[in-house]
Short mmCIF file of C-alpha atoms in Angstrom, two decimals:
data_model
loop_
_atom_site.label_atom_id
_atom_site.label_comp_id
_atom_site.label_asym_id
_atom_site.label_seq_id
_atom_site.Cartn_x
_atom_site.Cartn_y
_atom_site.Cartn_z
CA MET A 28 -35.84 59.19 -42.49
CA ALA A 29 -35.96 59.72 -39.07
CA PHE A 30 -37.51 56.70 -36.32
CA ASN A 31 -39.15 59.34 -34.46
CA GLU A 32 -40.78 56.96 -31.40
CA SER A 33 -43.06 60.05 -29.81
CA MET A 34 -45.20 59.56 -33.38
CA SER A 35 -45.12 55.83 -33.69
CA GLN A 36 -48.02 55.52 -31.36
CA THR A 37 -50.42 58.16 -33.42
CA ALA A 38 -50.24 55.84 -35.99
CA ALA A 39 -52.82 53.84 -38.22
CA SER A 40 -53.59 50.51 -36.91
CA GLN A 41 -54.16 49.44 -40.57
CA PRO A 42 -51.62 50.82 -43.42
CA ARG A 43 -53.67 53.53 -45.79
CA LYS A 44 -53.12 53.18 -49.16
CA CYS A 45 -51.22 56.85 -51.11
CA GLY A 46 -50.82 56.04 -54.76
CA ARG A 47 -48.75 52.58 -55.16
CA PHE A 48 -47.58 53.04 -51.87
CA TYR A 49 -48.75 51.86 -48.39
CA LEU A 50 -48.42 54.68 -45.92
CA GLN A 51 -47.35 51.72 -42.26
CA GLU A 52 -46.12 54.60 -39.89
CA LEU A 53 -45.63 58.14 -39.44
CA ILE A 54 -42.55 58.49 -38.24
CA ASN A 55 -42.55 62.86 -38.06
CA SER A 56 -44.66 66.02 -38.94
CA GLY A 57 -43.11 69.48 -38.96
CA GLY A 58 -44.92 72.73 -40.42
CA MET A 59 -44.88 72.12 -44.40
CA ALA A 60 -44.77 68.05 -44.41
CA GLU A 61 -45.19 64.60 -42.90
CA ILE A 62 -42.96 62.21 -43.13
CA TRP A 63 -44.32 58.41 -42.84
CA VAL A 64 -42.68 54.88 -43.30
CA ALA A 65 -43.78 53.63 -46.47
CA THR A 66 -43.67 50.13 -48.38
CA ASP A 67 -44.80 49.30 -52.25
CA GLN A 68 -46.24 46.32 -53.26
CA ASP A 69 -42.79 44.75 -53.10
CA GLY A 70 -42.72 45.48 -49.70
CA THR A 71 -39.74 47.70 -49.96
CA THR A 72 -39.68 50.37 -47.14
CA TYR A 73 -39.07 53.85 -47.36
CA ALA A 74 -39.36 57.33 -45.74
CA LEU A 75 -41.95 59.35 -47.86
CA LYS A 76 -42.76 62.74 -46.69
CA LEU A 77 -45.86 64.31 -48.02
CA MET A 78 -47.01 68.03 -47.90
CA HIS A 79 -49.53 68.87 -45.57
CA LYS A 80 -52.92 69.68 -47.48
CA LYS A 81 -53.17 72.54 -46.56
CA PHE A 82 -50.19 74.23 -48.09
CA ARG A 83 -52.33 72.54 -51.93
CA PHE A 84 -52.93 76.71 -53.37
CA ASP A 85 -49.23 78.20 -51.74
CA PHE A 86 -47.75 78.00 -54.48
CA THR A 87 -44.74 79.53 -52.32
CA ALA A 88 -44.76 76.68 -50.19
CA ARG A 89 -45.20 74.43 -53.06
CA LYS A 90 -41.97 75.82 -55.02
CA ARG A 91 -39.50 75.73 -51.32
CA PHE A 92 -40.87 71.78 -51.13
CA VAL A 93 -40.15 71.11 -55.35
CA ARG A 94 -36.79 73.24 -54.84
CA GLY A 95 -35.89 70.83 -51.69
CA CYS A 96 -36.35 67.74 -53.20
CA ASP A 97 -34.56 69.46 -56.45
CA ILE A 98 -31.47 69.93 -54.71
CA LEU A 99 -31.56 66.89 -52.90
CA SER A 100 -31.80 64.74 -55.63
CA LYS A 101 -28.20 66.41 -57.07
CA ILE A 102 -26.28 66.05 -54.10
CA HIS A 103 -27.49 62.75 -51.70
CA ASN A 104 -25.02 60.50 -53.40
CA HIS A 105 -22.83 60.99 -49.71
CA ASP A 106 -22.58 58.46 -47.00
CA TYR A 107 -23.82 61.56 -44.79
CA VAL A 108 -26.94 62.79 -46.94
CA ILE A 109 -29.97 61.56 -47.05
CA GLY A 110 -30.68 59.30 -49.82
CA TYR A 111 -33.21 60.28 -52.38
CA ILE A 112 -35.11 58.07 -54.74
CA GLU A 113 -37.94 60.10 -56.52
CA HIS A 114 -40.33 63.20 -56.04
CA GLY A 115 -43.89 63.92 -57.90
CA LYS A 116 -47.35 63.87 -57.04
CA LEU A 117 -49.17 61.19 -55.85
CA ASP A 118 -53.56 61.70 -55.18
CA GLY A 119 -52.61 65.57 -56.05
CA THR A 120 -49.90 65.78 -53.30
CA LEU A 121 -46.35 66.66 -53.66
CA TYR A 122 -44.38 63.83 -52.29
CA LEU A 123 -40.59 63.29 -51.80
CA LEU A 124 -39.06 59.02 -51.32
CA MET A 125 -35.95 58.70 -49.85
CA GLU A 126 -34.88 55.45 -48.09
CA TYR A 127 -35.93 54.43 -44.66
CA VAL A 128 -33.17 54.18 -41.91
CA GLU A 129 -33.41 53.81 -38.99
CA ALA A 130 -32.67 56.15 -36.64
CA SER A 131 -33.39 59.39 -34.28
CA ASN A 132 -32.46 63.08 -34.77
CA LEU A 133 -30.15 64.52 -32.55
CA LYS A 134 -32.82 66.87 -30.91
CA LEU A 135 -34.60 63.84 -29.14
CA LEU A 136 -31.71 62.64 -28.48
CA PHE A 137 -30.26 65.83 -26.63
CA ALA A 138 -34.20 65.59 -24.80
CA ARG A 139 -33.31 62.61 -23.52
CA GLN A 140 -29.80 63.10 -23.19
CA ASP A 141 -28.85 59.36 -25.01
CA PRO A 142 -26.50 57.68 -24.44
CA ILE A 143 -25.44 57.40 -27.58
CA LEU A 144 -24.51 60.74 -28.11
CA LEU A 145 -21.30 60.94 -25.67
CA GLU A 146 -20.57 57.31 -27.23
CA ASN A 147 -20.08 59.45 -30.36
CA VAL A 148 -20.05 62.41 -29.87
CA ALA A 149 -16.39 62.71 -32.09
CA ASN A 150 -18.16 61.29 -35.04
CA ILE A 151 -21.37 62.94 -34.52
CA LEU A 152 -19.34 66.10 -35.05
CA ILE A 153 -17.07 65.04 -37.52
CA ASP A 154 -19.64 63.53 -40.09
CA SER A 155 -22.54 66.18 -39.91
CA ALA A 156 -19.40 68.47 -40.94
CA VAL A 157 -18.25 66.43 -43.52
CA ALA A 158 -21.88 66.13 -44.58
CA LEU A 159 -22.52 70.10 -44.64
CA GLU A 160 -18.74 70.35 -46.62
CA HIS A 161 -20.64 68.36 -49.19
CA VAL A 162 -23.83 70.72 -49.03
CA HIS A 163 -21.46 73.65 -49.97
CA ASP A 164 -19.07 71.63 -52.28
CA SER A 165 -21.81 70.93 -54.05
CA GLY A 166 -23.26 74.49 -54.68
CA TYR A 167 -25.46 75.43 -51.81
CA MET A 168 -26.28 76.74 -48.30
CA HIS A 169 -28.39 74.38 -46.26
CA LEU A 170 -29.64 77.06 -44.19
CA ASP A 171 -31.93 75.08 -42.39
CA PHE A 172 -28.66 73.47 -39.93
CA LYS A 173 -29.93 72.35 -36.33
CA PRO A 174 -29.92 68.79 -34.48
CA GLU A 175 -33.72 68.05 -35.48
CA ASN A 176 -32.17 67.60 -38.88
CA ILE A 177 -29.27 65.55 -38.50
CA LEU A 178 -30.28 61.80 -37.78
CA VAL A 179 -28.16 59.19 -36.21
CA THR A 180 -28.86 55.55 -35.61
CA ARG A 181 -27.38 53.30 -33.09
CA ASN A 182 -24.59 53.04 -34.49
CA GLY A 183 -23.77 56.38 -34.99
CA SER A 184 -24.52 56.95 -38.40
CA VAL A 185 -25.13 60.48 -39.24
CA ARG A 186 -27.65 61.61 -42.45
CA LEU A 187 -28.13 65.17 -42.91
CA VAL A 188 -31.73 65.47 -44.47
CA ASP A 189 -34.44 68.66 -45.08
CA PHE A 190 -33.18 70.64 -47.83
CA ASP A 191 -36.66 72.81 -48.36
CA LEU A 192 -34.49 76.11 -47.28
CA ALA A 193 -31.81 75.09 -48.73
CA LEU A 194 -30.71 77.85 -51.93
CA PRO A 195 -27.30 77.78 -54.33
CA LYS A 196 -24.00 79.50 -52.77
CA PRO A 197 -23.31 82.70 -53.80
CA ASP A 198 -20.11 84.04 -54.30
CA LYS A 199 -20.39 87.10 -52.43
CA PRO A 200 -23.40 87.30 -49.41
CA VAL A 201 -26.69 88.09 -50.94
CA LYS A 202 -29.94 89.16 -48.99
CA VAL A 203 -33.33 87.10 -49.57
CA SER A 204 -36.67 88.43 -49.65
CA LYS A 205 -37.78 85.39 -47.60
CA ASN A 206 -36.15 84.70 -43.79
CA PRO A 207 -37.31 81.09 -42.75
CA GLY A 208 -36.01 79.71 -40.57
CA THR A 209 -35.13 78.10 -36.90
CA PRO A 210 -34.09 81.39 -35.45
CA ALA A 211 -31.91 79.65 -32.18
CA TYR A 212 -29.97 78.42 -35.19
CA MET A 213 -30.04 81.09 -37.51
CA SER A 214 -26.75 83.77 -37.49
CA PRO A 215 -26.73 87.29 -36.79
CA GLN A 216 -26.37 88.03 -40.71
CA GLN A 217 -29.54 86.36 -41.30
CA LEU A 218 -31.95 87.32 -38.11
CA LYS A 219 -31.26 90.95 -38.79
CA ARG A 220 -31.99 90.43 -42.56
CA GLU A 221 -29.02 91.14 -43.85
CA ALA A 222 -26.77 89.71 -46.89
CA PHE A 223 -25.42 86.06 -45.72
CA ASP A 224 -23.23 83.33 -47.50
CA ALA A 225 -22.34 80.26 -46.88
CA ARG A 226 -20.38 80.39 -43.39
CA ALA A 227 -24.43 80.86 -42.18
CA ASP A 228 -23.82 77.48 -42.02
CA ILE A 229 -20.86 77.44 -40.68
CA PHE A 230 -22.59 79.71 -38.09
CA SER A 231 -25.25 76.96 -37.47
CA PHE A 232 -22.84 74.36 -37.28
CA GLY A 233 -21.24 76.08 -34.57
CA VAL A 234 -25.12 76.13 -32.21
CA MET A 235 -25.05 72.48 -32.57
CA ALA A 236 -22.27 71.71 -32.01
CA TYR A 237 -22.20 73.47 -28.96
CA GLU A 238 -25.14 72.18 -27.65
CA LEU A 239 -23.86 68.74 -28.57
CA LEU A 240 -21.27 68.91 -25.98
CA THR A 241 -22.90 71.22 -23.11
CA TYR A 242 -26.81 70.28 -23.39
CA GLU A 243 -27.24 73.52 -23.47
CA LYS A 244 -27.76 76.36 -26.59
CA PRO A 245 -25.31 79.33 -26.61
CA PHE A 246 -28.08 82.17 -27.56
CA ASP A 247 -31.48 81.20 -25.89
CA GLY A 248 -34.52 82.61 -26.04
CA ASN A 249 -38.25 83.10 -26.41
CA ASN A 250 -37.79 84.99 -30.32
CA ALA A 251 -35.86 85.69 -32.66
CA GLU A 252 -34.95 89.40 -31.28
CA GLU A 253 -34.14 87.91 -27.85
CA ILE A 254 -31.63 85.65 -29.71
CA LEU A 255 -30.15 88.56 -31.55
CA ARG A 256 -29.79 90.53 -28.73
CA LYS A 257 -27.89 87.79 -27.05
CA GLN A 258 -25.93 87.14 -30.14
CA LEU A 259 -24.38 90.52 -30.58
CA SER A 260 -24.00 90.94 -26.38
CA GLY A 261 -20.98 88.77 -27.01
CA ASP A 262 -21.37 87.16 -23.69
CA LEU A 263 -21.23 83.86 -24.40
CA VAL A 264 -20.64 81.10 -21.45
CA PRO A 265 -17.41 79.30 -22.55
CA MET A 266 -18.45 75.49 -23.18
CA LEU A 267 -15.32 74.79 -20.81
CA GLU A 268 -17.14 76.46 -17.90
CA LEU A 269 -20.31 74.23 -18.64
CA ASN A 270 -18.02 70.62 -19.50
CA PRO A 271 -14.35 71.17 -18.20
CA ASP A 272 -13.72 67.45 -19.82
CA ILE A 273 -14.18 69.42 -23.79
CA PRO A 274 -10.36 69.30 -25.54
CA PRO A 275 -9.45 73.09 -25.25
CA ALA A 276 -8.90 73.34 -29.09
CA LEU A 277 -12.42 72.48 -29.51
CA GLU A 278 -13.69 74.93 -28.30
CA LYS A 279 -11.65 77.24 -30.12
CA ILE A 280 -13.09 75.40 -33.08
CA VAL A 281 -16.87 76.21 -32.24
CA SER A 282 -16.05 79.48 -30.84
CA LYS A 283 -14.71 80.84 -33.83
CA CYS A 284 -17.57 79.12 -35.88
CA LEU A 285 -20.26 81.49 -33.34
CA GLN A 286 -18.52 84.89 -34.42
CA VAL A 287 -20.76 87.45 -35.29
CA ASP A 288 -18.98 88.55 -37.84
CA PRO A 289 -18.67 86.25 -40.61
CA ASP A 290 -15.11 87.52 -41.20
CA LYS A 291 -14.01 86.39 -38.32
CA ARG A 292 -15.74 82.79 -38.83
CA TYR A 293 -14.05 79.84 -40.93
CA PRO A 294 -13.67 80.89 -44.00
CA TYR A 295 -14.93 76.90 -45.29
CA MET A 296 -16.14 74.25 -43.89
CA SER A 297 -13.33 71.96 -44.84
CA VAL A 298 -11.42 73.47 -42.50
CA VAL A 299 -13.62 73.02 -39.73
CA VAL A 300 -13.65 69.80 -41.01
CA ARG A 301 -9.47 69.75 -40.88
CA ASP A 302 -9.66 70.97 -37.81
CA LEU A 303 -11.92 68.98 -35.78
CA GLN A 304 -10.20 66.12 -37.25
CA GLN A 305 -6.84 67.20 -35.95
CA ALA A 306 -8.61 68.60 -32.11
CA LEU A 307 -10.03 65.01 -31.88
CA TYR A 308 -7.28 62.73 -33.81
CA LEU A 309 -9.72 61.39 -36.24
#
């Protein structure tokens, strides 16, 4: 799990006991949970995700948390997906125990324009696409694919994390009763609350790739309505205008991922991976 430098200063000075673990350092805190560097009595280091106590009686949130744990337990055996160890309850709190990886997420790397991005951009693009391909091939949609959920180590190794919003991949587009997610990375179908399928993840991948290559979001806005309006306008700034060094073949791939009409997007992540490998000569 990511080592978030901005959180390290808020960590407790002394390890706090939590079940059989010792919480050493707070590394991230999100809407649903916080993540700690934790050790067991043998001194082994893990990433421990603890659901916020305010959700103790929120059965929808609890169900989502457990479902994400269950999905990760089924698909984690992959080089580019965070390693799963176990999940359950600690002192009444839902938890997920994962491998600990010394890494930062892409959102942090964007914020400081870390050189690791320039040095490893091709590998990050391809490896994150391969991770998403694995999720789909395993029968699931991630539905929260965004820079914050992509960890990158100092040597450029990728881990995809956070499967709390993941759902089984349908045979045909389906509507869902709830519509959680981060609007800037959601497909138009999700924002319009229409039926969608795994091609929603392909759109999200396109948003991430555009941002990775230009340091700008393709469809920016202060809320979901503004973002959807920009998506539907078709007024997408060509990536080559923002970064002339991008290979034209790569811009074509990302633009195809970002098509408003899902039938004009790539049908499968495997095809995205193939075209990326050809465009980047990897």
